[in-house]
C-alpha positions as protocol buffer text, in pm:
chain_id: "A"
residue {
  index: 1
  type: MET
  ca { x: -745 y: 2678 z: 698 }
}
residue {
  index: 2
  type: ASP
  ca { x: -828 y: 2507 z: 1027 }
}
residue {
  index: 3
  type: LYS
  ca { x: -1180 y: 2394 z: 1089 }
}
residue {
  index: 4
  type: LYS
  ca { x: -1386 y: 2466 z: 1396 }
}
residue {
  index: 5
  type: LYS
  ca { x: -1494 y: 2178 z: 1619 }
}
residue {
  index: 6
  type: VAL
  ca { x: -1869 y: 2171 z: 1680 }
}
residue {
  index: 7
  type: ILE
  ca { x: -2050 y: 1952 z: 1931 }
}
residue {
  index: 8
  type: TYR
  ca { x: -2419 y: 1868 z: 1932 }
}
residue {
  index: 9
  type: GLU
  ca { x: -2598 y: 1694 z: 2219 }
}
residue {
  index: 10
  type: ARG
  ca { x: -2948 y: 1552 z: 2221 }
}
residue {
  index: 11
  type: GLU
  ca { x: -3125 y: 1347 z: 2485 }
}
residue {
  index: 12
  type: LEU
  ca { x: -3265 y: 1039 z: 2314 }
}
residue {
  index: 13
  type: HIS
  ca { x: -3547 y: 957 z: 2558 }
}
residue {
  index: 14
  type: SER
  ca { x: -3439 y: 594 z: 2553 }
}
residue {
  index: 15
  type: ARG
  ca { x: -3279 y: 378 z: 2817 }
}
residue {
  index: 16
  type: SER
  ca { x: -3192 y: 97 z: 2579 }
}
residue {
  index: 17
  type: ALA
  ca { x: -2835 y: 84 z: 2455 }
}
residue {
  index: 18
  type: LYS
  ca { x: -2932 y: -217 z: 2242 }
}
residue {
  index: 19
  type: ILE
  ca { x: -3167 y: 8 z: 2041 }
}
residue {
  index: 20
  type: ILE
  ca { x: -2936 y: 310 z: 2017 }
}
residue {
  index: 21
  type: TRP
  ca { x: -2604 y: 142 z: 1936 }
}
residue {
  index: 22
  type: PRO
  ca { x: -2715 y: -7 z: 1599 }
}
residue {
  index: 23
  type: LEU
  ca { x: -2859 y: 332 z: 1497 }
}
residue {
  index: 24
  type: ILE
  ca { x: -2522 y: 504 z: 1543 }
}
residue {
  index: 25
  type: SER
  ca { x: -2282 y: 230 z: 1434 }
}
residue {
  index: 26
  type: LYS
  ca { x: -2441 y: 0 z: 1175 }
}
residue {
  index: 27
  type: PRO
  ca { x: -2503 y: 84 z: 808 }
}
residue {
  index: 28
  type: GLU
  ca { x: -2874 y: 3 z: 838 }
}
residue {
  index: 29
  type: GLY
  ca { x: -2907 y: 235 z: 1137 }
}
residue {
  index: 30
  type: LEU
  ca { x: -2705 y: 520 z: 986 }
}
residue {
  index: 31
  type: ALA
  ca { x: -2918 y: 497 z: 669 }
}
residue {
  index: 32
  type: LYS
  ca { x: -3227 y: 575 z: 878 }
}
residue {
  index: 33
  type: TRP
  ca { x: -3106 y: 918 z: 980 }
}
residue {
  index: 34
  type: ILE
  ca { x: -2776 y: 1035 z: 830 }
}
residue {
  index: 35
  type: ALA
  ca { x: -2790 y: 930 z: 464 }
}
residue {
  index: 36
  type: ASP
  ca { x: -3026 y: 761 z: 222 }
}
residue {
  index: 37
  type: ASP
  ca { x: -2799 y: 458 z: 200 }
}
residue {
  index: 38
  type: VAL
  ca { x: -2487 y: 344 z: 387 }
}
residue {
  index: 39
  type: ASP
  ca { x: -2268 y: 48 z: 298 }
}
residue {
  index: 40
  type: ARG
  ca { x: -1978 y: -92 z: 499 }
}
residue {
  index: 41
  type: THR
  ca { x: -1686 y: -291 z: 363 }
}
residue {
  index: 42
  type: ASP
  ca { x: -1428 y: -374 z: 630 }
}
residue {
  index: 43
  type: ASP
  ca { x: -1333 y: -34 z: 778 }
}
residue {
  index: 44
  type: LEU
  ca { x: -1483 y: 178 z: 498 }
}
residue {
  index: 45
  type: LEU
  ca { x: -1829 y: 337 z: 494 }
}
residue {
  index: 46
  type: GLU
  ca { x: -1992 y: 466 z: 178 }
}
residue {
  index: 47
  type: PHE
  ca { x: -2268 y: 721 z: 237 }
}
residue {
  index: 48
  type: THR
  ca { x: -2515 y: 800 z: -43 }
}
residue {
  index: 49
  type: TRP
  ca { x: -2761 y: 1090 z: -46 }
}
residue {
  index: 50
  type: GLY
  ca { x: -3026 y: 1089 z: -316 }
}
residue {
  index: 51
  type: VAL
  ca { x: -3109 y: 805 z: -553 }
}
residue {
  index: 52
  type: PRO
  ca { x: -2857 y: 648 z: -794 }
}
residue {
  index: 53
  type: TRP
  ca { x: -3066 y: 701 z: -1110 }
}
residue {
  index: 54
  type: ARG
  ca { x: -3097 y: 1075 z: -1039 }
}
residue {
  index: 55
  type: HIS
  ca { x: -2879 y: 1341 z: -885 }
}
residue {
  index: 56
  type: HIS
  ca { x: -2698 y: 1196 z: -586 }
}
residue {
  index: 57
  type: GLU
  ca { x: -2385 y: 1241 z: -379 }
}
residue {
  index: 58
  type: LYS
  ca { x: -2151 y: 976 z: -242 }
}
residue {
  index: 59
  type: ARG
  ca { x: -1880 y: 1011 z: 19 }
}
residue {
  index: 60
  type: THR
  ca { x: -1648 y: 749 z: 159 }
}
residue {
  index: 61
  type: ALA
  ca { x: -1521 y: 744 z: 514 }
}
residue {
  index: 62
  type: LYS
  ca { x: -1271 y: 533 z: 702 }
}
residue {
  index: 63
  type: ILE
  ca { x: -1371 y: 406 z: 1045 }
}
residue {
  index: 64
  type: ILE
  ca { x: -1096 y: 519 z: 1280 }
}
residue {
  index: 65
  type: GLU
  ca { x: -1239 y: 418 z: 1616 }
}
residue {
  index: 66
  type: GLU
  ca { x: -1521 y: 193 z: 1728 }
}
residue {
  index: 67
  type: SER
  ca { x: -1588 y: 119 z: 2092 }
}
residue {
  index: 68
  type: PRO
  ca { x: -1903 y: -95 z: 2123 }
}
residue {
  index: 69
  type: MET
  ca { x: -2186 y: 61 z: 2322 }
}
residue {
  index: 70
  type: SER
  ca { x: -1983 y: 381 z: 2357 }
}
residue {
  index: 71
  type: HIS
  ca { x: -1873 y: 563 z: 2040 }
}
residue {
  index: 72
  type: PHE
  ca { x: -1817 y: 537 z: 1667 }
}
residue {
  index: 73
  type: ARG
  ca { x: -1575 y: 765 z: 1480 }
}
residue {
  index: 74
  type: TRP
  ca { x: -1495 y: 804 z: 1111 }
}
residue {
  index: 75
  type: ALA
  ca { x: -1292 y: 1039 z: 893 }
}
residue {
  index: 76
  type: TRP
  ca { x: -1399 y: 1138 z: 544 }
}
residue {
  index: 77
  type: GLU
  ca { x: -1149 y: 1013 z: 287 }
}
residue {
  index: 78
  type: ASP
  ca { x: -1139 y: 1353 z: 116 }
}
residue {
  index: 79
  type: ASP
  ca { x: -1074 y: 1534 z: 447 }
}
residue {
  index: 80
  type: SER
  ca { x: -899 y: 1286 z: 677 }
}
residue {
  index: 81
  type: SER
  ca { x: -754 y: 1550 z: 910 }
}
residue {
  index: 82
  type: TYR
  ca { x: -1094 y: 1577 z: 1082 }
}
residue {
  index: 83
  type: TYR
  ca { x: -1353 y: 1329 z: 1203 }
}
residue {
  index: 84
  type: VAL
  ca { x: -1717 y: 1274 z: 1290 }
}
residue {
  index: 85
  type: GLU
  ca { x: -1789 y: 1103 z: 1619 }
}
residue {
  index: 86
  type: LEU
  ca { x: -2118 y: 966 z: 1750 }
}
residue {
  index: 87
  type: ARG
  ca { x: -2104 y: 899 z: 2125 }
}
residue {
  index: 88
  type: MET
  ca { x: -2377 y: 764 z: 2351 }
}
residue {
  index: 89
  type: GLU
  ca { x: -2369 y: 828 z: 2725 }
}
residue {
  index: 90
  type: ARG
  ca { x: -2624 y: 775 z: 2996 }
}
residue {
  index: 91
  type: SER
  ca { x: -2759 y: 1083 z: 3173 }
}
residue {
  index: 92
  type: ASP
  ca { x: -2706 y: 1080 z: 3550 }
}
residue {
  index: 93
  type: ILE
  ca { x: -3026 y: 1278 z: 3594 }
}
residue {
  index: 94
  type: THR
  ca { x: -3281 y: 1106 z: 3369 }
}
residue {
  index: 95
  type: ASN
  ca { x: -3107 y: 772 z: 3310 }
}
residue {
  index: 96
  type: ASP
  ca { x: -3185 y: 819 z: 2937 }
}
residue {
  index: 97
  type: TYR
  ca { x: -2909 y: 811 z: 2679 }
}
residue {
  index: 98
  type: ILE
  ca { x: -2761 y: 1128 z: 2535 }
}
residue {
  index: 99
  type: LEU
  ca { x: -2614 y: 1132 z: 2186 }
}
residue {
  index: 100
  type: THR
  ca { x: -2315 y: 1362 z: 2143 }
}
residue {
  index: 101
  type: ILE
  ca { x: -2195 y: 1432 z: 1792 }
}
residue {
  index: 102
  type: THR
  ca { x: -1859 y: 1591 z: 1724 }
}
residue {
  index: 103
  type: ASP
  ca { x: -1799 y: 1733 z: 1378 }
}
residue {
  index: 104
  type: PHE
  ca { x: -1581 y: 1999 z: 1216 }
}
residue {
  index: 105
  type: THR
  ca { x: -1666 y: 2284 z: 980 }
}
residue {
  index: 106
  type: GLU
  ca { x: -1533 y: 2595 z: 815 }
}
residue {
  index: 107
  type: SER
  ca { x: -1660 y: 2900 z: 1005 }
}
residue {
  index: 108
  type: ASP
  ca { x: -1868 y: 3020 z: 709 }
}
residue {
  index: 109
  type: ASP
  ca { x: -2040 y: 2676 z: 685 }
}
residue {
  index: 110
  type: GLU
  ca { x: -2140 y: 2645 z: 1050 }
}
residue {
  index: 111
  type: GLU
  ca { x: -2501 y: 2753 z: 997 }
}
residue {
  index: 112
  type: TRP
  ca { x: -2538 y: 2499 z: 716 }
}
residue {
  index: 113
  type: LEU
  ca { x: -2388 y: 2220 z: 932 }
}
residue {
  index: 114
  type: ASN
  ca { x: -2622 y: 2310 z: 1221 }
}
residue {
  index: 115
  type: ALA
  ca { x: -2919 y: 2273 z: 986 }
}
residue {
  index: 116
  type: VAL
  ca { x: -2789 y: 1938 z: 858 }
}
residue {
  index: 117
  type: TRP
  ca { x: -2752 y: 1795 z: 1209 }
}
residue {
  index: 118
  type: ASP
  ca { x: -3089 y: 1937 z: 1319 }
}
residue {
  index: 119
  type: ASN
  ca { x: -3247 y: 1756 z: 1024 }
}
residue {
  index: 120
  type: ASN
  ca { x: -3054 y: 1438 z: 1105 }
}
residue {
  index: 121
  type: PHE
  ca { x: -3170 y: 1450 z: 1469 }
}
residue {
  index: 122
  type: GLU
  ca { x: -3529 y: 1489 z: 1350 }
}
residue {
  index: 123
  type: ARG
  ca { x: -3490 y: 1181 z: 1129 }
}
residue {
  index: 124
  type: LEU
  ca { x: -3330 y: 991 z: 1420 }
}
residue {
  index: 125
  type: HIS
  ca { x: -3622 y: 1081 z: 1646 }
}
residue {
  index: 126
  type: HIS
  ca { x: -3863 y: 928 z: 1391 }
}
residue {
  index: 127
  type: ALA
  ca { x: -3643 y: 619 z: 1349 }
}
């Protein structure tokens, strides 16, 4: 079954690419808002949700495209036909950066994915 492409956009209220880029492309930054822990080894990312001594989930992704100060894209190893992309672009109107996230979901999981990204954006705002 084909998945549906979903795109989320949020204005970040920041004009500093040097602040935003590490948050969307470095393990330490991703761990502040997407997962509880993120490790990178070469072109592999390991995302962990939860704590290791209790119930937790791990997923591994392969980085498939990285363009500094522009976008960062990975594909989950267990579903490599699709990707997640984090893209930063400057708004022509406000001069602030806008974060655009592209993800894919089954149609019956779209509401769940929307809630996940809303929560992630909230965590990013606090980071």
